[in-house]
Short mmCIF file of C-alpha atoms and ligand atoms in Angstrom, two decimals:
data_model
loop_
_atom_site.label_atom_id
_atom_site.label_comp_id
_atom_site.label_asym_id
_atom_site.label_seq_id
_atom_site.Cartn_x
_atom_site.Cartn_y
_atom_site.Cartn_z
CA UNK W 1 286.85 23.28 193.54
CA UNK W 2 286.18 21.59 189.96
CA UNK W 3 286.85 17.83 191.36
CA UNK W 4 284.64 17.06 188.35
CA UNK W 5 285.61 19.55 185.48
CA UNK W 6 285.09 18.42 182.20
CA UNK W 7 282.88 14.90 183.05
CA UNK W 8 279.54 14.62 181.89
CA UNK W 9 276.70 13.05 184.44
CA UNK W 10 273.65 11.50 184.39
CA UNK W 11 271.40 11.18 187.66
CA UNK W 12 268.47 9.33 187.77
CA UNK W 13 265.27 11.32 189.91
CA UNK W 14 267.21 14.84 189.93
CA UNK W 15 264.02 16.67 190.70
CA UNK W 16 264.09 16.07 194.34
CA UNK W 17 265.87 14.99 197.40
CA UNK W 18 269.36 13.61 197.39
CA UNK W 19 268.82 13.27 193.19
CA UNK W 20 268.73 17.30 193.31
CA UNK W 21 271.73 17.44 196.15
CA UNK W 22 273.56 15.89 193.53
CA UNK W 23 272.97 17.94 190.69
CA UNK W 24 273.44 20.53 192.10
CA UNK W 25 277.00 19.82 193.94
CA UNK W 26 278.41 17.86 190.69
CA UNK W 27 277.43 21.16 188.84
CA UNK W 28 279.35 23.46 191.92
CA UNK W 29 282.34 21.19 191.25
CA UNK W 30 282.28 21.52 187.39
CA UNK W 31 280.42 18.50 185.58
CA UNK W 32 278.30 18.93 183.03
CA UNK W 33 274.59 17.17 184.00
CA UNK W 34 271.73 14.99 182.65
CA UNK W 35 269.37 13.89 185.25
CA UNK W 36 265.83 12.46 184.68
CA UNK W 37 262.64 12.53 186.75
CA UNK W 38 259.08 11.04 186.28
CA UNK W 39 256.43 13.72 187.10
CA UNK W 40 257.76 16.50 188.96
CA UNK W 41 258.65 18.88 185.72
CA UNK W 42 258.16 22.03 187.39
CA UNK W 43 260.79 21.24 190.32
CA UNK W 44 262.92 19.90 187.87
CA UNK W 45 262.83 23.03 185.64
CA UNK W 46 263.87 25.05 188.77
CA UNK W 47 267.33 22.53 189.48
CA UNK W 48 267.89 22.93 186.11
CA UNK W 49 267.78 26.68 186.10
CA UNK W 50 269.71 26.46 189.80
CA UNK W 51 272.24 24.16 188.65
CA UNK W 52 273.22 26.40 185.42
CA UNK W 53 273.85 29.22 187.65
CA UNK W 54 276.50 26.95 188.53
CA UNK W 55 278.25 27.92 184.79
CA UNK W 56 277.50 24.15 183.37
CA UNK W 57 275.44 22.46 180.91
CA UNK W 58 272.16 21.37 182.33
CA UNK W 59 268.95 18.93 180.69
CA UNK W 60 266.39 17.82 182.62
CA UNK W 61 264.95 14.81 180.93
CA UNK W 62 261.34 13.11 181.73
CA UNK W 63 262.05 9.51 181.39
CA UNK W 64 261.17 6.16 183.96
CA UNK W 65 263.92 4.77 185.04
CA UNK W 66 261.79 1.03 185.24
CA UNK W 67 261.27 1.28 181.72
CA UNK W 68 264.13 -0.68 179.78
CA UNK W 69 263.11 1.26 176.08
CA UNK W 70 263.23 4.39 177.86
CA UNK W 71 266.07 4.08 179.75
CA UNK W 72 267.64 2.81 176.21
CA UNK W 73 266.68 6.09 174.34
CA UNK W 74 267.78 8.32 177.23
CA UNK W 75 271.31 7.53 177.14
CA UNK W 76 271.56 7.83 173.34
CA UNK W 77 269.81 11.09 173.52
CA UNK W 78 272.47 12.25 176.74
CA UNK W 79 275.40 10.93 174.74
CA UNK W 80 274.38 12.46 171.41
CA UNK W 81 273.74 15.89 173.31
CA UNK W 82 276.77 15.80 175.62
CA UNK W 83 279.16 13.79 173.37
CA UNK W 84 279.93 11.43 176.07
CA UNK W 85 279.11 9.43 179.80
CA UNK W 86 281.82 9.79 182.57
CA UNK W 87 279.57 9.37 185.28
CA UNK W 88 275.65 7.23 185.98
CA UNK W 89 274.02 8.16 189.40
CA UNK W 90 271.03 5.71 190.15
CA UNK W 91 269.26 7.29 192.12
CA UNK W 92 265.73 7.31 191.26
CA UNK W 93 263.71 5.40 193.89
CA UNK W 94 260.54 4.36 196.12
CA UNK W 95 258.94 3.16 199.05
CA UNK W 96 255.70 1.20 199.40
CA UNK W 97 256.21 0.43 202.70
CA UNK W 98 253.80 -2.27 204.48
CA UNK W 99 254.73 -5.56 207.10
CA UNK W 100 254.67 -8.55 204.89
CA UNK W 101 251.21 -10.04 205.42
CA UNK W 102 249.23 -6.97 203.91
CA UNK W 103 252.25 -6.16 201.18
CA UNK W 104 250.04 -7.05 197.37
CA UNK W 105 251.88 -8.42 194.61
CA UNK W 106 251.54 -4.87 193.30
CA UNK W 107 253.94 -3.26 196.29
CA UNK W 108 255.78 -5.76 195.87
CA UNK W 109 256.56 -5.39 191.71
CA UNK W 110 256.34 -1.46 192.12
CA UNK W 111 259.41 -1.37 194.50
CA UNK W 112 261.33 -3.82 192.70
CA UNK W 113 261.15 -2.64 188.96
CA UNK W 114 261.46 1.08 190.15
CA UNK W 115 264.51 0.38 192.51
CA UNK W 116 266.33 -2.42 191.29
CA UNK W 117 265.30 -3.06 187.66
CA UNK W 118 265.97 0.71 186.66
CA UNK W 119 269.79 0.11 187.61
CA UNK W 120 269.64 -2.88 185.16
CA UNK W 121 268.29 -0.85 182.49
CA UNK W 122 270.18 2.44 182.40
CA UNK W 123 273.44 0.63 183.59
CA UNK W 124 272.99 -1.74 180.56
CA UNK W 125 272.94 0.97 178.10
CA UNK W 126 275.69 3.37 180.05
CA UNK W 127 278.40 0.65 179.81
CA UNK W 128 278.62 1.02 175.87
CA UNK W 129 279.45 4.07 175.59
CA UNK W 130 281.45 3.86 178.88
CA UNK W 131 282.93 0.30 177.11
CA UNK W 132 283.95 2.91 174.16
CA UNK W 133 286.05 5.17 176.17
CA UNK W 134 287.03 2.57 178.44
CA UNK W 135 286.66 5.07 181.95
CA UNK W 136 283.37 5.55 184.14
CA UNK W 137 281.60 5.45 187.44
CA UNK W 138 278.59 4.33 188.19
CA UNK W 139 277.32 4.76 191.59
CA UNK W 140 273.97 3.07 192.96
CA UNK W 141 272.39 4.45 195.45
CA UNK W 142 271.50 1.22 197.77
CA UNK W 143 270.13 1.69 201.65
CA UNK W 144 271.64 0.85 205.03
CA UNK W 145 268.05 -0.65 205.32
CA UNK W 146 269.53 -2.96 201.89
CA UNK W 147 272.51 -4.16 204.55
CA UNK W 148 270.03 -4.62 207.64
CA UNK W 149 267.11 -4.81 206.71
CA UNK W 150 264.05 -3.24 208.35
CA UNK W 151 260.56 -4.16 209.52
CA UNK W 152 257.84 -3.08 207.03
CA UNK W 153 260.24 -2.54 204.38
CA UNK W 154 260.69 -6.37 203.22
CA UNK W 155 260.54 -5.15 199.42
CA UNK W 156 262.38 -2.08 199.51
CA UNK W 157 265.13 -3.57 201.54
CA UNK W 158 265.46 -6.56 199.02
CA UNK W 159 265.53 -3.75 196.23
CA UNK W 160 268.54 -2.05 198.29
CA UNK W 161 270.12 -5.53 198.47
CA UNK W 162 269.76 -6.37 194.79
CA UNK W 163 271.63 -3.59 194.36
CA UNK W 164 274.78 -4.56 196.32
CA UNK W 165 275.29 -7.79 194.70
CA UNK W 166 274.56 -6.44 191.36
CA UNK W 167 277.22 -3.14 192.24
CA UNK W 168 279.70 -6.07 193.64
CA UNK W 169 279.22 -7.89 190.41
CA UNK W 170 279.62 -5.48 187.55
CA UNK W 171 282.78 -3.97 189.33
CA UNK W 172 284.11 -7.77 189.06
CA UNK W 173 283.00 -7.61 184.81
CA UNK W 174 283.96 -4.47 183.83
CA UNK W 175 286.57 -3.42 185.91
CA UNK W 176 289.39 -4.53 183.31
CA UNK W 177 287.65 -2.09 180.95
CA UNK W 178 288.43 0.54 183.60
CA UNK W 179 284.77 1.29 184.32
CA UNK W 180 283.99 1.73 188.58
CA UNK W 181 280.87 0.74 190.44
CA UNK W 182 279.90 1.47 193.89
CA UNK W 183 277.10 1.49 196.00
CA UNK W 184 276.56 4.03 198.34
CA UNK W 185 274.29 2.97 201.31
CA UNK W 186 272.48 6.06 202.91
CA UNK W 187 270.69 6.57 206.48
CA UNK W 188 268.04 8.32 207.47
CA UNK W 189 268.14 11.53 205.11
CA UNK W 190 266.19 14.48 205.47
CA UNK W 191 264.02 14.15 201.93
CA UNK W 192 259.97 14.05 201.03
CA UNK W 193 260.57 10.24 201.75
CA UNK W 194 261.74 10.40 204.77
CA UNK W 195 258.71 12.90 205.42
CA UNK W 196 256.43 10.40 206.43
CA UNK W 197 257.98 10.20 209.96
CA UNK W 198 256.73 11.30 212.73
CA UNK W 199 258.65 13.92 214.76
CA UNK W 200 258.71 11.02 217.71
CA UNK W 201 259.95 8.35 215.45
CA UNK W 202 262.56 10.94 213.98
CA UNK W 203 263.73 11.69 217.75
CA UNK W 204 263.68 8.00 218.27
CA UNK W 205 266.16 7.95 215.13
CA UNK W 206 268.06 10.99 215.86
CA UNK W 207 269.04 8.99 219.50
CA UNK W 208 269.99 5.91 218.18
CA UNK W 209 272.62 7.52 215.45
CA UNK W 210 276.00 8.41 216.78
CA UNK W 211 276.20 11.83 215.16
CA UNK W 212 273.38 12.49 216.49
CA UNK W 213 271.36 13.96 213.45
CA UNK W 214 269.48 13.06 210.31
CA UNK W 215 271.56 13.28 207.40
CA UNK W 216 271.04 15.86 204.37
CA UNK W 217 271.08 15.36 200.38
CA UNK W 218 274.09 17.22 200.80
CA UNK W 219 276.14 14.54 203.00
CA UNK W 220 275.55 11.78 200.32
CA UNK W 221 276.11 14.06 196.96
CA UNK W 222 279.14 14.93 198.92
CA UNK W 223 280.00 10.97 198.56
CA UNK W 224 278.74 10.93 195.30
CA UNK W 225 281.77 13.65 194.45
CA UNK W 226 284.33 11.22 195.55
CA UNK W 227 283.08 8.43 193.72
CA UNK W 228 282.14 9.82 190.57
CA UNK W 229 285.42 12.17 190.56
CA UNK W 230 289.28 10.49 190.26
CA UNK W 231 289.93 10.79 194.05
CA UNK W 232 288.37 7.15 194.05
CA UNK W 233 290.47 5.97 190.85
CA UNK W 234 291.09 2.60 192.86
CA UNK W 235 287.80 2.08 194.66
CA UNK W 236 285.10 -0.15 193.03
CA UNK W 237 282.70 -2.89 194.04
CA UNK W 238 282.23 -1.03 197.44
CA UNK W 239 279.44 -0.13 199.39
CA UNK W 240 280.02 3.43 201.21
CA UNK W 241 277.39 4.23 204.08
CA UNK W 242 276.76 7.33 205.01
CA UNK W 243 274.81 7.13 208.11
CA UNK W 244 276.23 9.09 210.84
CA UNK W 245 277.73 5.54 212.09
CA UNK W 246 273.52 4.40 212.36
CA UNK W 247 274.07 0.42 212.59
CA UNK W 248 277.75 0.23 212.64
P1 LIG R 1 262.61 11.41 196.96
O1 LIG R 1 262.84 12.69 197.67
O2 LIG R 1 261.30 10.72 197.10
O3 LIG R 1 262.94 11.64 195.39
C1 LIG R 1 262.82 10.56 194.51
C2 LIG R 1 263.32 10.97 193.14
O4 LIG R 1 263.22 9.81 192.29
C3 LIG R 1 262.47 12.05 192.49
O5 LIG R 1 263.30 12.86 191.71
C4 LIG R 1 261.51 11.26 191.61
O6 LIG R 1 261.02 11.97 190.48
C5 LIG R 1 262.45 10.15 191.14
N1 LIG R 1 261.73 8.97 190.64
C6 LIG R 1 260.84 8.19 191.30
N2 LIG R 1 260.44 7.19 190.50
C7 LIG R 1 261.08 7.35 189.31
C8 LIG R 1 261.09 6.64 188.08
N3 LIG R 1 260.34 5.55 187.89
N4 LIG R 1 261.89 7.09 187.07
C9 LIG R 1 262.65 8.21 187.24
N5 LIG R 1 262.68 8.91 188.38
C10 LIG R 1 261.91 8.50 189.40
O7 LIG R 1 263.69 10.31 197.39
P2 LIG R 1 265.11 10.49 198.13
O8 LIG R 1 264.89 10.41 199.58
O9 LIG R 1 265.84 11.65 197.56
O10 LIG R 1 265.82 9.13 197.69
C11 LIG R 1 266.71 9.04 196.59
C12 LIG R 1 267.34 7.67 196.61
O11 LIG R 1 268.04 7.46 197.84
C13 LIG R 1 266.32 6.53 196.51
O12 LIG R 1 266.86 5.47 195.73
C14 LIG R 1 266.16 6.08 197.94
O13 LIG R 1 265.75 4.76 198.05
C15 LIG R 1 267.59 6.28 198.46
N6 LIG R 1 267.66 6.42 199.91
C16 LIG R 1 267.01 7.44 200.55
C17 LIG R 1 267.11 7.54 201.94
C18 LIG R 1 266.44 8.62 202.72
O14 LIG R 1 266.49 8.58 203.95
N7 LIG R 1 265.83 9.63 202.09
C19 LIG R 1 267.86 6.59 202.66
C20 LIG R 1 268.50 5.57 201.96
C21 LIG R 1 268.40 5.50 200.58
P3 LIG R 1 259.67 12.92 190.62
O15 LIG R 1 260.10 14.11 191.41
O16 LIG R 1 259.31 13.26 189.21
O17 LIG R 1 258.65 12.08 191.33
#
């Protein structure tokens, strides 16, 4: 369809899961594509060489999204290869999950910097050259567990809700620049995180969520096409779920 023809991305942890969905449907409709990941090289080789089938320009760059120097060279190196930023997916993220009383300092801090301080650094360093050309999106990819929290996920859930008020906040700043931000708050989705289930506690999910199934990487790049692309000129500072109506 080419919603996003001519648009340059960058998605953070591209290698797997929904990051891959993504890269792989912004390169179906058109964009050229960064995306990062932090061990997996040989997966990301093979999106790479799926996603330029596609007819687009592809890198796959190893880089931690936690890291603020990192983050710092990686969009220089994307913008001096690609000539330009249209679009920043964070993506990249983790679980450590644990109840509170046996969570270490070290779950805790994990979770946090990889979630929530990586969309500090690699938003930091998108919005200049985003600033030059005064257009972007940047889309965050939050948690309905970030809205409602969840039992055994205290830090990931505070990660997820960092993210919202930080999303809310830099639509408020840059918006007069004509730079977007949204969140996008997923469900369950069918991923190597969401692995860890057991087939009874996925049934248990599967009858509590109205459309009665998990979701797939697919559902939320599909989101990540609207918000990235100019149907969504004249959305920012929201938070889309896409949960099959889970919590609503
Ligand atoms: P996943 O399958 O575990 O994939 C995680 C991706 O993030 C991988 O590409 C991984 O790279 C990358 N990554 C991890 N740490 C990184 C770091 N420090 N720097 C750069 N890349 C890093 O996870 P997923 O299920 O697709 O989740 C993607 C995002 O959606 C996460 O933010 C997650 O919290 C959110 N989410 C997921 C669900 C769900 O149900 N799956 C629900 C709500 C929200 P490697 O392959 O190199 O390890």
């Amino acid at each position: 369809m080419g919603l996003l023809k001519g648009k340059v991305a960058l998605i953070t942890g591209g290698s797997r899961g929904i990051g891959e969905a993504v890269v792989l449907k912004f390169a179906e409709e058109g964009a050229d594509i960064a995306f990062t990941y932090q061990s997996s090289e040989e997966k990301a080789n093979a999106v790479v060489a799926a996603a330029e089938q596609k007819g687009v320009k592809v890198r796959a760059y190893k880089s931690d999204a936690s890291d603020y120097a990192q983050a710092e060279t990686l969009i220089n190196e994307v913008v001096e290869t690609f000539g330009k930023l249209d679009i920043l997916v964070n993506n990249a993220g983790i679980t450590k999950d644990t109840l509170m009383l046996r969570m270490s300092e070290e779950q805790w801090d994990q979770v946090i910097h990889v979630n929530l301080k990586s969309v500090f650094n690699l938003t930091k360093h998108a919005l200049k050259p985003m600033m030059k050309m005064r257009s972007g999106s940047i889309i965050n990819m939050s948690s309905v567990v970030g809205v409602f929290g969840n039992a055994g996920q205290a830090n990931y859930a505070a990660s997820k809700a960092g993210i919202i008020g930080f999303t809310k906040s830099i639509a408020k700043e840059v918006g007069s620049r004509n730079i977007r931000c949204n969140a996008i708050a997923p469900g369950f989705i069918e991923t190597d995180m969401t692995q860890i289930l057991t087939e009874e506690q996925k049934k248990n999910y599967i009858d509590a969520i109205p459309l009665k199934r998990l979701g797939s990487g697919e559902d939320v790049a599909n989101a990540c096409v609207y918000l990235g692309g100019d149907l969504s000129t004249y959305v920012s500072g929201q938070v889309l779920s896409v949960c099959g109506a889970l919590n609503t």
